[in-house]
């Protein structure tokens, strides 16, 4: 925890030790989550007034309020360990399957995945994408399962590609 506090202090996100410690604890020992959380909450006057869930959601704020579609995009993408953004007819459209869970248009889904890459929440390698770090992805996946219902998610995954099934089972 102290190491993460030092990293955050070097970047001068906050004015008091209480806020640095809160973010370090919430990040669960993960420096990457701590930095993303600190960037998203650096304008907050008092972090202690916000619950942990509200702090996590600050990552997905745009212009002072929660961007619900961006948050839902992160939730459904976190259901799998990795997914492809390829949209060719020869391959299973994994991004389309994920988008379909929340009825997000594929164009919006791809745009939001790219926004999440810029915020360092989604990692990209070639045409593969993954919500990282795993601590954040697991938190989001849990929310997605609660919001969508486990049966619907299971049915969708069972009717998808072998890669999606394996990727879902890893999460």
PDB file of C-alpha atoms in Angstrom:
ATOM      1  CA  UNK A   1       0.000   0.000   0.000  1.00  0.00           C
ATOM      2  CA  UNK A   2       2.778   2.434   0.879  1.00  0.00           C
ATOM      3  CA  UNK A   3       4.377   1.950  -2.532  1.00  0.00           C
ATOM      4  CA  UNK A   4       1.128   2.875  -4.280  1.00  0.00           C
ATOM      5  CA  UNK A   5       0.677   5.910  -2.046  1.00  0.00           C
ATOM      6  CA  UNK A   6       4.204   7.016  -3.009  1.00  0.00           C
ATOM      7  CA  UNK A   7       3.452   6.578  -6.730  1.00  0.00           C
ATOM      8  CA  UNK A   8       0.283   8.660  -6.393  1.00  0.00           C
ATOM      9  CA  UNK A   9       2.043  11.343  -4.353  1.00  0.00           C
ATOM     10  CA  UNK A  10       4.746  11.680  -7.008  1.00  0.00           C
ATOM     11  CA  UNK A  11       1.996  12.516  -9.509  1.00  0.00           C
ATOM     12  CA  UNK A  12       0.411  15.000  -7.076  1.00  0.00           C
ATOM     13  CA  UNK A  13      -3.205  13.921  -7.479  1.00  0.00           C
ATOM     14  CA  UNK A  14      -4.472  15.030  -4.063  1.00  0.00           C
ATOM     15  CA  UNK A  15      -3.708  17.394  -1.223  1.00  0.00           C
ATOM     16  CA  UNK A  16      -4.062  15.076   1.761  1.00  0.00           C
ATOM     17  CA  UNK A  17      -2.803  11.671   2.857  1.00  0.00           C
ATOM     18  CA  UNK A  18      -6.318  10.478   3.634  1.00  0.00           C
ATOM     19  CA  UNK A  19      -7.276  10.545  -0.073  1.00  0.00           C
ATOM     20  CA  UNK A  20      -4.039   8.837  -1.147  1.00  0.00           C
ATOM     21  CA  UNK A  21      -4.620   6.065   1.384  1.00  0.00           C
ATOM     22  CA  UNK A  22      -8.259   5.623   0.358  1.00  0.00           C
ATOM     23  CA  UNK A  23      -7.384   5.175  -3.309  1.00  0.00           C
ATOM     24  CA  UNK A  24      -4.498   2.827  -2.477  1.00  0.00           C
ATOM     25  CA  UNK A  25      -6.803   0.649  -0.353  1.00  0.00           C
ATOM     26  CA  UNK A  26      -9.572   0.635  -2.948  1.00  0.00           C
ATOM     27  CA  UNK A  27      -7.089  -0.347  -5.673  1.00  0.00           C
ATOM     28  CA  UNK A  28      -6.309  -3.507  -3.706  1.00  0.00           C
ATOM     29  CA  UNK A  29      -2.565  -3.315  -4.219  1.00  0.00           C
ATOM     30  CA  UNK A  30      -2.800  -2.669  -7.963  1.00  0.00           C
ATOM     31  CA  UNK A  31      -0.914   0.457  -9.027  1.00  0.00           C
ATOM     32  CA  UNK A  32      -2.641   0.628 -12.402  1.00  0.00           C
ATOM     33  CA  UNK A  33      -6.109   0.721 -10.839  1.00  0.00           C
ATOM     34  CA  UNK A  34      -4.882   3.289  -8.316  1.00  0.00           C
ATOM     35  CA  UNK A  35      -3.641   5.601 -11.076  1.00  0.00           C
ATOM     36  CA  UNK A  36      -6.834   5.232 -13.125  1.00  0.00           C
ATOM     37  CA  UNK A  37      -8.951   5.899 -10.018  1.00  0.00           C
ATOM     38  CA  UNK A  38      -6.804   8.879  -9.030  1.00  0.00           C
ATOM     39  CA  UNK A  39      -7.069  10.403 -12.503  1.00  0.00           C
ATOM     40  CA  UNK A  40     -10.833   9.946 -12.431  1.00  0.00           C
ATOM     41  CA  UNK A  41     -11.296  11.414  -8.950  1.00  0.00           C
ATOM     42  CA  UNK A  42      -8.619  14.095  -8.695  1.00  0.00           C
ATOM     43  CA  UNK A  43     -11.217  16.912  -8.920  1.00  0.00           C
ATOM     44  CA  UNK A  44     -13.306  15.523  -6.061  1.00  0.00           C
ATOM     45  CA  UNK A  45     -13.205  17.722  -2.967  1.00  0.00           C
ATOM     46  CA  UNK A  46     -13.790  14.945  -0.430  1.00  0.00           C
ATOM     47  CA  UNK A  47     -13.319  11.311  -1.388  1.00  0.00           C
ATOM     48  CA  UNK A  48     -14.521  10.143   2.024  1.00  0.00           C
ATOM     49  CA  UNK A  49     -18.079  11.196   1.156  1.00  0.00           C
ATOM     50  CA  UNK A  50     -18.180   8.699  -1.717  1.00  0.00           C
ATOM     51  CA  UNK A  51     -18.782   4.966  -1.369  1.00  0.00           C
ATOM     52  CA  UNK A  52     -16.353   2.550  -3.016  1.00  0.00           C
ATOM     53  CA  UNK A  53     -18.831   1.752  -5.812  1.00  0.00           C
ATOM     54  CA  UNK A  54     -19.240   5.471  -6.568  1.00  0.00           C
ATOM     55  CA  UNK A  55     -15.461   5.882  -6.757  1.00  0.00           C
ATOM     56  CA  UNK A  56     -15.167   2.984  -9.221  1.00  0.00           C
ATOM     57  CA  UNK A  57     -17.888   4.515 -11.362  1.00  0.00           C
ATOM     58  CA  UNK A  58     -15.952   7.810 -11.576  1.00  0.00           C
ATOM     59  CA  UNK A  59     -13.665   6.029 -14.049  1.00  0.00           C
ATOM     60  CA  UNK A  60     -16.589   6.021 -16.460  1.00  0.00           C
ATOM     61  CA  UNK A  61     -17.662   9.622 -16.058  1.00  0.00           C
ATOM     62  CA  UNK A  62     -17.775  12.011 -18.970  1.00  0.00           C
ATOM     63  CA  UNK A  63     -18.393  15.739 -18.524  1.00  0.00           C
ATOM     64  CA  UNK A  64     -19.361  15.458 -14.872  1.00  0.00           C
ATOM     65  CA  UNK A  65     -21.733  12.494 -15.025  1.00  0.00           C
ATOM     66  CA  UNK A  66     -21.723   8.741 -15.488  1.00  0.00           C
ATOM     67  CA  UNK A  67     -21.567   7.665 -19.130  1.00  0.00           C
ATOM     68  CA  UNK A  68     -23.930   4.712 -18.784  1.00  0.00           C
ATOM     69  CA  UNK A  69     -23.164   3.178 -22.188  1.00  0.00           C
ATOM     70  CA  UNK A  70     -19.420   3.370 -21.534  1.00  0.00           C
ATOM     71  CA  UNK A  71     -19.966   1.675 -18.173  1.00  0.00           C
ATOM     72  CA  UNK A  72     -22.151  -1.051 -19.720  1.00  0.00           C
ATOM     73  CA  UNK A  73     -19.518  -1.569 -22.412  1.00  0.00           C
ATOM     74  CA  UNK A  74     -16.884  -2.173 -19.742  1.00  0.00           C
ATOM     75  CA  UNK A  75     -19.242  -4.506 -17.875  1.00  0.00           C
ATOM     76  CA  UNK A  76     -20.014  -6.782 -20.835  1.00  0.00           C
ATOM     77  CA  UNK A  77     -16.433  -6.773 -22.091  1.00  0.00           C
ATOM     78  CA  UNK A  78     -15.268  -7.872 -18.664  1.00  0.00           C
ATOM     79  CA  UNK A  79     -17.438 -10.990 -18.828  1.00  0.00           C
ATOM     80  CA  UNK A  80     -14.753 -12.602 -20.963  1.00  0.00           C
ATOM     81  CA  UNK A  81     -11.025 -12.845 -20.480  1.00  0.00           C
ATOM     82  CA  UNK A  82     -10.463 -11.480 -24.002  1.00  0.00           C
ATOM     83  CA  UNK A  83     -12.515 -10.778 -27.109  1.00  0.00           C
ATOM     84  CA  UNK A  84     -11.966 -10.010 -30.758  1.00  0.00           C
ATOM     85  CA  UNK A  85     -13.069  -6.778 -32.392  1.00  0.00           C
ATOM     86  CA  UNK A  86     -12.923  -8.360 -35.860  1.00  0.00           C
ATOM     87  CA  UNK A  87     -16.217  -7.993 -37.654  1.00  0.00           C
ATOM     88  CA  UNK A  88     -15.640 -10.180 -40.701  1.00  0.00           C
ATOM     89  CA  UNK A  89     -18.223 -12.646 -41.966  1.00  0.00           C
ATOM     90  CA  UNK A  90     -15.771 -15.551 -41.764  1.00  0.00           C
ATOM     91  CA  UNK A  91     -15.229 -15.089 -38.021  1.00  0.00           C
ATOM     92  CA  UNK A  92     -17.676 -15.033 -35.167  1.00  0.00           C
ATOM     93  CA  UNK A  93     -18.471 -11.459 -34.296  1.00  0.00           C
ATOM     94  CA  UNK A  94     -17.478 -11.526 -30.649  1.00  0.00           C
ATOM     95  CA  UNK A  95     -17.844  -7.777 -30.225  1.00  0.00           C
ATOM     96  CA  UNK A  96     -21.375  -8.075 -31.634  1.00  0.00           C
ATOM     97  CA  UNK A  97     -22.271 -10.842 -29.197  1.00  0.00           C
ATOM     98  CA  UNK A  98     -21.098  -8.744 -26.262  1.00  0.00           C
ATOM     99  CA  UNK A  99     -22.854  -5.629 -27.591  1.00  0.00           C
ATOM    100  CA  UNK A 100     -26.070  -7.624 -27.944  1.00  0.00           C
ATOM    101  CA  UNK A 101     -26.223  -8.369 -24.236  1.00  0.00           C
ATOM    102  CA  UNK A 102     -27.035  -4.697 -23.531  1.00  0.00           C
ATOM    103  CA  UNK A 103     -28.450  -3.867 -26.986  1.00  0.00           C
ATOM    104  CA  UNK A 104     -25.556  -1.506 -27.691  1.00  0.00           C
ATOM    105  CA  UNK A 105     -25.088  -0.766 -31.407  1.00  0.00           C
ATOM    106  CA  UNK A 106     -21.830  -2.340 -32.611  1.00  0.00           C
ATOM    107  CA  UNK A 107     -20.507   1.018 -33.839  1.00  0.00           C
ATOM    108  CA  UNK A 108     -20.995   2.480 -30.329  1.00  0.00           C
ATOM    109  CA  UNK A 109     -19.465  -0.612 -28.763  1.00  0.00           C
ATOM    110  CA  UNK A 110     -16.297  -0.354 -30.872  1.00  0.00           C
ATOM    111  CA  UNK A 111     -16.043   3.387 -30.179  1.00  0.00           C
ATOM    112  CA  UNK A 112     -16.445   2.792 -26.439  1.00  0.00           C
ATOM    113  CA  UNK A 113     -13.860  -0.003 -26.420  1.00  0.00           C
ATOM    114  CA  UNK A 114     -11.452   2.433 -28.071  1.00  0.00           C
ATOM    115  CA  UNK A 115     -12.265   5.057 -25.418  1.00  0.00           C
ATOM    116  CA  UNK A 116     -11.594   2.465 -22.714  1.00  0.00           C
ATOM    117  CA  UNK A 117      -8.238   1.698 -24.366  1.00  0.00           C
ATOM    118  CA  UNK A 118      -7.322   5.385 -24.119  1.00  0.00           C
ATOM    119  CA  UNK A 119      -8.244   5.339 -20.431  1.00  0.00           C
ATOM    120  CA  UNK A 120      -6.016   2.256 -19.979  1.00  0.00           C
ATOM    121  CA  UNK A 121      -8.921   0.082 -18.858  1.00  0.00           C
ATOM    122  CA  UNK A 122      -8.843  -2.087 -21.984  1.00  0.00           C
ATOM    123  CA  UNK A 123      -5.605  -3.510 -23.322  1.00  0.00           C
ATOM    124  CA  UNK A 124      -5.187  -4.245 -27.022  1.00  0.00           C
ATOM    125  CA  UNK A 125      -3.044  -6.725 -28.902  1.00  0.00           C
ATOM    126  CA  UNK A 126      -3.707  -7.019 -32.603  1.00  0.00           C
ATOM    127  CA  UNK A 127      -7.481  -7.486 -32.898  1.00  0.00           C
ATOM    128  CA  UNK A 128      -7.767  -8.842 -29.337  1.00  0.00           C
ATOM    129  CA  UNK A 129      -9.011  -6.730 -26.436  1.00  0.00           C
ATOM    130  CA  UNK A 130      -9.184  -7.386 -22.683  1.00  0.00           C
ATOM    131  CA  UNK A 131     -10.419  -5.430 -19.683  1.00  0.00           C
ATOM    132  CA  UNK A 132      -7.483  -5.117 -17.324  1.00  0.00           C
ATOM    133  CA  UNK A 133      -6.379  -5.217 -14.604  1.00  0.00           C
ATOM    134  CA  UNK A 134      -8.187  -8.352 -13.543  1.00  0.00           C
ATOM    135  CA  UNK A 135      -9.290  -6.890 -10.217  1.00  0.00           C
ATOM    136  CA  UNK A 136     -11.303  -4.234 -12.047  1.00  0.00           C
ATOM    137  CA  UNK A 137     -12.526  -6.721 -14.667  1.00  0.00           C
ATOM    138  CA  UNK A 138     -13.754  -9.125 -11.985  1.00  0.00           C
ATOM    139  CA  UNK A 139     -15.597  -6.302 -10.227  1.00  0.00           C
ATOM    140  CA  UNK A 140     -17.271  -5.246 -13.493  1.00  0.00           C
ATOM    141  CA  UNK A 141     -18.075  -8.832 -14.516  1.00  0.00           C
ATOM    142  CA  UNK A 142     -19.828  -9.405 -11.201  1.00  0.00           C
ATOM    143  CA  UNK A 143     -21.961  -6.315 -11.815  1.00  0.00           C
ATOM    144  CA  UNK A 144     -22.752  -7.443 -15.349  1.00  0.00           C
ATOM    145  CA  UNK A 145     -23.917 -10.837 -14.122  1.00  0.00           C
ATOM    146  CA  UNK A 146     -26.128  -9.186 -11.507  1.00  0.00           C
ATOM    147  CA  UNK A 147     -27.566  -6.670 -13.989  1.00  0.00           C
ATOM    148  CA  UNK A 148     -28.085  -9.039 -16.902  1.00  0.00           C
ATOM    149  CA  UNK A 149     -28.898 -12.235 -15.050  1.00  0.00           C
ATOM    150  CA  UNK A 150     -26.625 -15.240 -15.084  1.00  0.00           C
ATOM    151  CA  UNK A 151     -28.950 -17.428 -17.149  1.00  0.00           C
ATOM    152  CA  UNK A 152     -29.107 -14.974 -20.045  1.00  0.00           C
ATOM    153  CA  UNK A 153     -25.337 -14.544 -20.046  1.00  0.00           C
ATOM    154  CA  UNK A 154     -24.781 -18.329 -19.929  1.00  0.00           C
ATOM    155  CA  UNK A 155     -27.196 -18.930 -22.787  1.00  0.00           C
ATOM    156  CA  UNK A 156     -25.510 -16.240 -24.889  1.00  0.00           C
ATOM    157  CA  UNK A 157     -22.036 -17.599 -24.205  1.00  0.00           C
ATOM    158  CA  UNK A 158     -23.089 -21.197 -24.871  1.00  0.00           C
ATOM    159  CA  UNK A 159     -24.348 -20.131 -28.308  1.00  0.00           C
ATOM    160  CA  UNK A 160     -21.115 -18.336 -29.210  1.00  0.00           C
ATOM    161  CA  UNK A 161     -17.690 -19.402 -30.478  1.00  0.00           C
ATOM    162  CA  UNK A 162     -15.391 -21.839 -28.699  1.00  0.00           C
ATOM    163  CA  UNK A 163     -13.068 -18.948 -27.950  1.00  0.00           C
ATOM    164  CA  UNK A 164     -15.858 -16.988 -26.234  1.00  0.00           C
ATOM    165  CA  UNK A 165     -16.875 -20.010 -24.152  1.00  0.00           C
ATOM    166  CA  UNK A 166     -13.270 -20.608 -23.014  1.00  0.00           C
ATOM    167  CA  UNK A 167     -12.735 -16.900 -22.404  1.00  0.00           C
ATOM    168  CA  UNK A 168     -15.928 -16.647 -20.346  1.00  0.00           C
ATOM    169  CA  UNK A 169     -14.970 -19.706 -18.293  1.00  0.00           C
ATOM    170  CA  UNK A 170     -11.587 -18.120 -17.464  1.00  0.00           C
ATOM    171  CA  UNK A 171     -13.277 -15.046 -16.035  1.00  0.00           C
TER     172      UNK A 171
END
